[in-house]
Coordinates of C-alpha atoms in Angstrom, one line a residue:
X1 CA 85.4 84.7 72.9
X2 CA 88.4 85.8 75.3
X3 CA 91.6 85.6 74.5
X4 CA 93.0 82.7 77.0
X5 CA 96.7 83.6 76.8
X6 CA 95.8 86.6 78.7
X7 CA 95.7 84.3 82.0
X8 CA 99.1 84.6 81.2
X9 CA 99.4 88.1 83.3
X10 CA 98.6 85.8 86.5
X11 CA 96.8 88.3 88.2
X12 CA 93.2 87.5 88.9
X13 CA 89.8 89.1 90.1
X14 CA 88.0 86.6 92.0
X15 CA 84.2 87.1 93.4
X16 CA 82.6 85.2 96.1
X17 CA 82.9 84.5 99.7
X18 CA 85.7 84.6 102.2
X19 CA 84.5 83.0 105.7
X20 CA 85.8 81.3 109.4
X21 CA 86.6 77.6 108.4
X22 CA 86.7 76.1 112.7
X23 CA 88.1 72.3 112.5
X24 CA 87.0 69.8 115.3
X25 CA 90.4 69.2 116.9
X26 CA 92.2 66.7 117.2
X27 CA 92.0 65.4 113.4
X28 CA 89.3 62.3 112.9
X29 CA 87.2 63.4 115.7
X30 CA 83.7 64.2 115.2
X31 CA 82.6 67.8 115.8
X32 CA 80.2 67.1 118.7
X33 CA 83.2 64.8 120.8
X34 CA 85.7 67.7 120.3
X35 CA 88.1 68.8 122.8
X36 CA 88.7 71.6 121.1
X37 CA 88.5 73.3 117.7
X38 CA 91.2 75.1 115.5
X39 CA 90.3 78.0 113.0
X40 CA 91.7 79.2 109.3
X41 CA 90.4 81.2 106.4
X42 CA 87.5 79.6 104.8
X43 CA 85.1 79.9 101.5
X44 CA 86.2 78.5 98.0
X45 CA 86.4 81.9 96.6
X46 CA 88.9 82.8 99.6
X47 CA 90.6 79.4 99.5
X48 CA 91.0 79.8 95.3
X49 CA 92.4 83.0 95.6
X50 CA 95.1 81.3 99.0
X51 CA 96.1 78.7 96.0
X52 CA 96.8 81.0 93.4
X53 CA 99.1 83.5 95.7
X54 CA 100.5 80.5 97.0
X55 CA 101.5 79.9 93.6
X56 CA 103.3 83.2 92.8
X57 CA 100.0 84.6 91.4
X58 CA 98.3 87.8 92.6
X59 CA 94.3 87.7 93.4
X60 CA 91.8 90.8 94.4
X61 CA 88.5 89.4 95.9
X62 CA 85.0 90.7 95.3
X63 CA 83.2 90.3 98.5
X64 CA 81.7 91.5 101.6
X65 CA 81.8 90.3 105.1
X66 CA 79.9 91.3 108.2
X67 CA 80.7 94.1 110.2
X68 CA 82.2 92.0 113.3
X69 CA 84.8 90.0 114.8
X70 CA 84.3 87.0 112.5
X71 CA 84.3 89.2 109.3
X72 CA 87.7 91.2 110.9
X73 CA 88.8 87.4 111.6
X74 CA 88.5 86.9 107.9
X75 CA 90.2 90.9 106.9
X76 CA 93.0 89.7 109.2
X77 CA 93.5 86.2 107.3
X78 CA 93.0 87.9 103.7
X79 CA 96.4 90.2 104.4
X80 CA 98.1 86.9 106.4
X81 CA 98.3 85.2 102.6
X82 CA 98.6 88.4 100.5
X83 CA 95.0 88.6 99.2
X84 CA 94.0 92.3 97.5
X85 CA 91.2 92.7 100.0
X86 CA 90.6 96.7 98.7
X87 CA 87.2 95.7 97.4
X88 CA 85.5 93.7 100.2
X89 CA 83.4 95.7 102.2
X90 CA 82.2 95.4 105.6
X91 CA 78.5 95.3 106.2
X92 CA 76.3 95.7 109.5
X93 CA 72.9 95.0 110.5
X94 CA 72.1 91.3 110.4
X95 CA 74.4 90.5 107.9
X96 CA 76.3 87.5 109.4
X97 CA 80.2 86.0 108.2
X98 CA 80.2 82.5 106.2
X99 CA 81.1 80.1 109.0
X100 CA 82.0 76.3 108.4
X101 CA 82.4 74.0 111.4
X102 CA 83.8 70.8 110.1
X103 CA 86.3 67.4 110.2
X104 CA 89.1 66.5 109.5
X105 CA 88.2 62.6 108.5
X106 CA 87.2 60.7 105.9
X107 CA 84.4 58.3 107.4
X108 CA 80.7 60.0 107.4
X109 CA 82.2 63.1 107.6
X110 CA 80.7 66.2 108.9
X111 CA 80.1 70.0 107.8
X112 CA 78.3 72.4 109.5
X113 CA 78.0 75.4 107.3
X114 CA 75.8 78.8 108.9
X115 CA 74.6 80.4 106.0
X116 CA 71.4 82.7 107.6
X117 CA 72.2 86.0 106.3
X118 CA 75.4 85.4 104.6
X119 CA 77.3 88.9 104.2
X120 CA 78.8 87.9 100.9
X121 CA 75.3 87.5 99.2
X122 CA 75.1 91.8 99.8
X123 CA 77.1 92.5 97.3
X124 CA 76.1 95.0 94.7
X125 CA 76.4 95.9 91.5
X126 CA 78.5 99.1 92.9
X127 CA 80.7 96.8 94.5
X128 CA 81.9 95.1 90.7
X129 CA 81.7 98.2 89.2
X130 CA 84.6 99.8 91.4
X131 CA 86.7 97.2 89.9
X132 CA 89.0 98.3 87.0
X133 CA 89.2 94.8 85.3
X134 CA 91.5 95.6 82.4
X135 CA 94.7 95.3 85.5
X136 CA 93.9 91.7 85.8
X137 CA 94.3 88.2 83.3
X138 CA 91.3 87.0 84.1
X139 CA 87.9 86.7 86.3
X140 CA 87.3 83.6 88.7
X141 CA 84.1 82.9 90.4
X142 CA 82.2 80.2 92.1
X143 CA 78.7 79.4 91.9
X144 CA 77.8 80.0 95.0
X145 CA 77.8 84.0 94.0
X146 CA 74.6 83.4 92.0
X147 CA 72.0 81.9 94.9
X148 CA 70.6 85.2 96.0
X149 CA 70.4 88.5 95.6
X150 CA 71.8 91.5 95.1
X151 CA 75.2 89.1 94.5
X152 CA 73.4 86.8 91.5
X153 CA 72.7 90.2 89.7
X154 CA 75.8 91.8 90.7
X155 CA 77.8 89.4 89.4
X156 CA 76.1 89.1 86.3
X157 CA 77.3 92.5 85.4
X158 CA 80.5 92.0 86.9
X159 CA 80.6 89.5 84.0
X160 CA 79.7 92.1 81.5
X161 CA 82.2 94.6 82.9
X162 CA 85.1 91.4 82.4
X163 CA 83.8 90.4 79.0
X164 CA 84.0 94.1 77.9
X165 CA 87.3 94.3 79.5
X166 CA 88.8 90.8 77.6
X167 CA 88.5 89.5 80.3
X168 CA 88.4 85.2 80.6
X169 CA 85.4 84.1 82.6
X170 CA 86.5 81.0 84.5
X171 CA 83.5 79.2 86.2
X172 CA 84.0 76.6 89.1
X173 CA 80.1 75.8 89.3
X174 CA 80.1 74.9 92.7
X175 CA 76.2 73.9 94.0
X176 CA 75.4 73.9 97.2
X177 CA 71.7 73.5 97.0
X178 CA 70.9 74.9 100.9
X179 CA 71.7 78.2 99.2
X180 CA 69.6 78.3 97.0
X181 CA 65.9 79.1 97.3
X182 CA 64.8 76.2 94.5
X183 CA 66.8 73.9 91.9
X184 CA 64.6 74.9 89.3
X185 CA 65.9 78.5 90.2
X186 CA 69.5 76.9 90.2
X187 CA 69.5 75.0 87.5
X188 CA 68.8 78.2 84.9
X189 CA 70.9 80.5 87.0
X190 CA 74.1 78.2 86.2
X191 CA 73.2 77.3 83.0
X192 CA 73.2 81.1 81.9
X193 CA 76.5 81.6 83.5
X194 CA 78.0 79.0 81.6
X195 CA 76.7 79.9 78.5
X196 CA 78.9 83.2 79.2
X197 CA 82.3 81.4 79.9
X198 CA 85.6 80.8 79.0
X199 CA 86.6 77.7 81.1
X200 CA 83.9 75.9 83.1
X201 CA 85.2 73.5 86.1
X202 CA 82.0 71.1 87.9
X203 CA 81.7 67.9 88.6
X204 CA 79.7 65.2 87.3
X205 CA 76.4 65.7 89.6
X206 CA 76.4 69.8 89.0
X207 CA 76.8 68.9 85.4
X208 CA 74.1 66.6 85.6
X209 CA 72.4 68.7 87.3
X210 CA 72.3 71.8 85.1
X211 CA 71.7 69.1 82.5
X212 CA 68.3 68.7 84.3
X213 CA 69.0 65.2 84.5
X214 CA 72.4 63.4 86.0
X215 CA 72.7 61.1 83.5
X216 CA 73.2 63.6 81.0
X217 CA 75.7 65.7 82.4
X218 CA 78.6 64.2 80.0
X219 CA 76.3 66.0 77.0
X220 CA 75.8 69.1 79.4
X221 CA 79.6 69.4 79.0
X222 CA 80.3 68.3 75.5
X223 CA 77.1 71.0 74.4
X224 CA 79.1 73.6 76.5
X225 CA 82.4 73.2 74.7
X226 CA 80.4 73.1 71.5
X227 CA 78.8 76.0 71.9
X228 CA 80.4 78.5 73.8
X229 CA 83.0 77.5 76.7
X230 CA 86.8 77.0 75.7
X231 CA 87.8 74.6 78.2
X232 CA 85.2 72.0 80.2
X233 CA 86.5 70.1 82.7
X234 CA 84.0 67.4 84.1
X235 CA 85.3 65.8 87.2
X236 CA 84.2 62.2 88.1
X237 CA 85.7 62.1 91.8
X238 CA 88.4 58.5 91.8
X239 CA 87.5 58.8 88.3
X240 CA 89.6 61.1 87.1
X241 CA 88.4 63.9 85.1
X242 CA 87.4 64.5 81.6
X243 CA 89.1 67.6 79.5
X244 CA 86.9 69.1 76.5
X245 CA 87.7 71.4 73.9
X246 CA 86.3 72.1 70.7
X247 CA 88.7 70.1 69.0
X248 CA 90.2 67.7 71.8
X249 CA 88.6 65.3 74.7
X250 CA 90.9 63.6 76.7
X251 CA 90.6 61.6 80.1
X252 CA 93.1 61.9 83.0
X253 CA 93.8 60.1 86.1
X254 CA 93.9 61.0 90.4
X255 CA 97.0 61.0 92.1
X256 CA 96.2 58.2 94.9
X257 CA 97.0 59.6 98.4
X258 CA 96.2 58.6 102.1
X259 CA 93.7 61.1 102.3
X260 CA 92.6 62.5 106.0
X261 CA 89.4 64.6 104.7
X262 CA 87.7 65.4 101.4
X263 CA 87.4 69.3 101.6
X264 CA 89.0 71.6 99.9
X265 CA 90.3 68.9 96.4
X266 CA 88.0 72.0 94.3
X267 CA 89.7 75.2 95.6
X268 CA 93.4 73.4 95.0
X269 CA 92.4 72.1 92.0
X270 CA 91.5 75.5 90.8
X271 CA 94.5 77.0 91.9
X272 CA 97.2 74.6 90.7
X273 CA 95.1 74.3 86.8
X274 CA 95.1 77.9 86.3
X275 CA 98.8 78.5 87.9
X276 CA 99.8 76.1 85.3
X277 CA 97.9 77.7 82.3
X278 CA 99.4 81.2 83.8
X279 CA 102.7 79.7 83.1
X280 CA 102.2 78.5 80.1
X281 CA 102.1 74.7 80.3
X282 CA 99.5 72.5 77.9
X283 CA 96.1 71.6 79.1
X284 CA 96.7 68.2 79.9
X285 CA 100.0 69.0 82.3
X286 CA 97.6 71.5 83.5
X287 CA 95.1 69.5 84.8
X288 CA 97.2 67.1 85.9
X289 CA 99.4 70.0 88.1
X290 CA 95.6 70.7 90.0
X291 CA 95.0 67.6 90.7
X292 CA 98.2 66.8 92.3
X293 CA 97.5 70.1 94.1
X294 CA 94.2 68.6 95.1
X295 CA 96.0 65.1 96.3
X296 CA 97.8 67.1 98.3
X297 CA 95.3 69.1 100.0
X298 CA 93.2 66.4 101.3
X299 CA 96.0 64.6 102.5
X300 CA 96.6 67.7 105.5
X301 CA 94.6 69.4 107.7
X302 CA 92.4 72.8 106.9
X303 CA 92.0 74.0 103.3
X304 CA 93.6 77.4 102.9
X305 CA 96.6 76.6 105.0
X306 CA 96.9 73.5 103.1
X307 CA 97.5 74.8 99.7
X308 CA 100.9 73.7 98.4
X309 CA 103.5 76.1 97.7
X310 CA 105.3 75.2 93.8
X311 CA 107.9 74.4 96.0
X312 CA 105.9 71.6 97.2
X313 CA 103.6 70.8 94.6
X314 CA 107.1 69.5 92.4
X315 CA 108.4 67.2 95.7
X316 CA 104.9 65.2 95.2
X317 CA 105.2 64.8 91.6
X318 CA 109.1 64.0 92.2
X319 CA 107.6 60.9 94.3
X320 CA 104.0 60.7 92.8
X321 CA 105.2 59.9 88.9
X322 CA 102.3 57.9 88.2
X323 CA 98.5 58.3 88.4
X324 CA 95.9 55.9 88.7
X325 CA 94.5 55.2 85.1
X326 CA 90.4 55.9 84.9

């Protein structure tokens, strides 16, 4: 079990995918009655690691990215917000760049994600090796690393390196089942990278869902924190969210907002929970600081540009005191 003061050194290694995220333009209208379409950095491993340098913290992301104008797109956007980009590496061939076309609205929303040959899933086990993991607090991935291969491998020993290093193992499980080849194939992937964690963030359906039934994914959780994990966090959308520890539970509240879209509430949250535990608040103000953060992000336009700065994040809790009791 890793020593969780060490996120403390707010410095983190993040894995996982860094992408073009292209918004239908103007905001609420639907991709295919566009006029025209704006562009930001995009993935939740890219947008995790834009929240935490947005919050004074430092990140170095694991990745690769094709070999092209898309992937330099995403190089270009990495240095723009100060992301350590020295171990993602190009690759050619058919490897193609993550690529989200999407809305900014709230009604039947629409995402268009191209994932045929995703250049993030060829990374190896080299790739995590080259990492010397004792420089950094802790290791941050998303569950989307795990669908195929060589990245589900690779970042299974990336996990060994961490854990050998002291490393924290923070888990934001994160399914999108049209990467993966079948649930069943899912389903024990996730559950044996949670077994190997520190602090494990998903919501109630991919709790459920590694629970092998969504009813159960409240026991999924609880068995998690029993057994092995240090902090669950089981998030139930308007319903707040549901803390666990081994020798705490406690429920907390959303911060109501006029929200545009609903992208990008995951990546903020992840950002602004482990900024707060890097400065050394308690849990609860913790998770209470990400989901402000995610208030606040689905209330603008874009994901990675619409991370809040601390700056920022204190003005909405200046005017947001209260928070809607679940």
């Amino acid at each position: 079990m890793a020593d969780l003061e060490r996120i403390g050194g707010n410095s983190f290694v993040v894995l996982g995918r860094a992408g073009m995220d292209m918004y239908a333009d103007p905001p609420g209208a639907k991709v295919e009655d566009a006029a025209q379409f704006t562009t930001a950095l995009g993935g939740s491993s890219a947008n995790i690691s834009v929240a935490i340098t947005r919050h004074g913290g430092q990140a170095a992301l694991v990745t690769c990215v094709s070999d092209d104008a898309i992937g330099r797109f995403a190089l270009n956007q990495l240095d723009r917000y100060g992301i350590d980009r020295s171990h993602v590496r190009p690759v050619g061939g058919e490897a193609r760049n993550s690529l989200a076309v999407v809305e900014t609205r709230l009604e039947d929303t629409q995402s268009v994600i191209y994932r045929n040959g995703a250049a993030d899933f060829e990374m190896t086990a080299e790739d995590v090796a080259a990492v010397d993991y004792a420089r950094y607090a802790a290791l941050i991935t998303t569950g989307t690393v795990f669908a195929a291969e060589p990245s589900r491998s690779a970042t299974f020993h990336a996990f060994d390196l961490a854990r050998a290093a002291g490393l924290p193992l923070i888990f934001d499980v994160d399914y999108r089942p049209y990467s993966w080849p079948t649930a069943k194939i899912a389903s024990e992937t996730y559950s044996r990278a949670a077994a190997m964690c520190d602090i494990i963030i998903g919501n109630d359906v991919e709790f459920g869902f590694m629970a092998g039934d969504y009813h159960k994914g409240l026991d999924k959780a609880r068995e998690l924190a029993a057994t092995s994990a240090q902090i669950v966090i089981y998030k139930m959308g308007e319903e707040g969210a549901i803390t666990i520890t081994r020798d705490d539970e406690f429920r907390t509240g959303i911060y109501p907002v006029q929200a545009l879209k609903p992208t990008g509430a995951g990546d903020s949250f992840m950002g602004g929970f482990i900024a707060a535990l890097a400065a050394g608040l308690p849990l609860q103000d913790a998770v209470l600081r990400g989901s402000a953060c995610a208030a606040i992000v689905v209330g603008r336009v874009g994901c990675a540009p619409a991370m809040p700065t601390p700056a920022e994040l204190e003005a909405f809790l200046s005017s947001h005191p209260g928070r809607t009791t679940p």
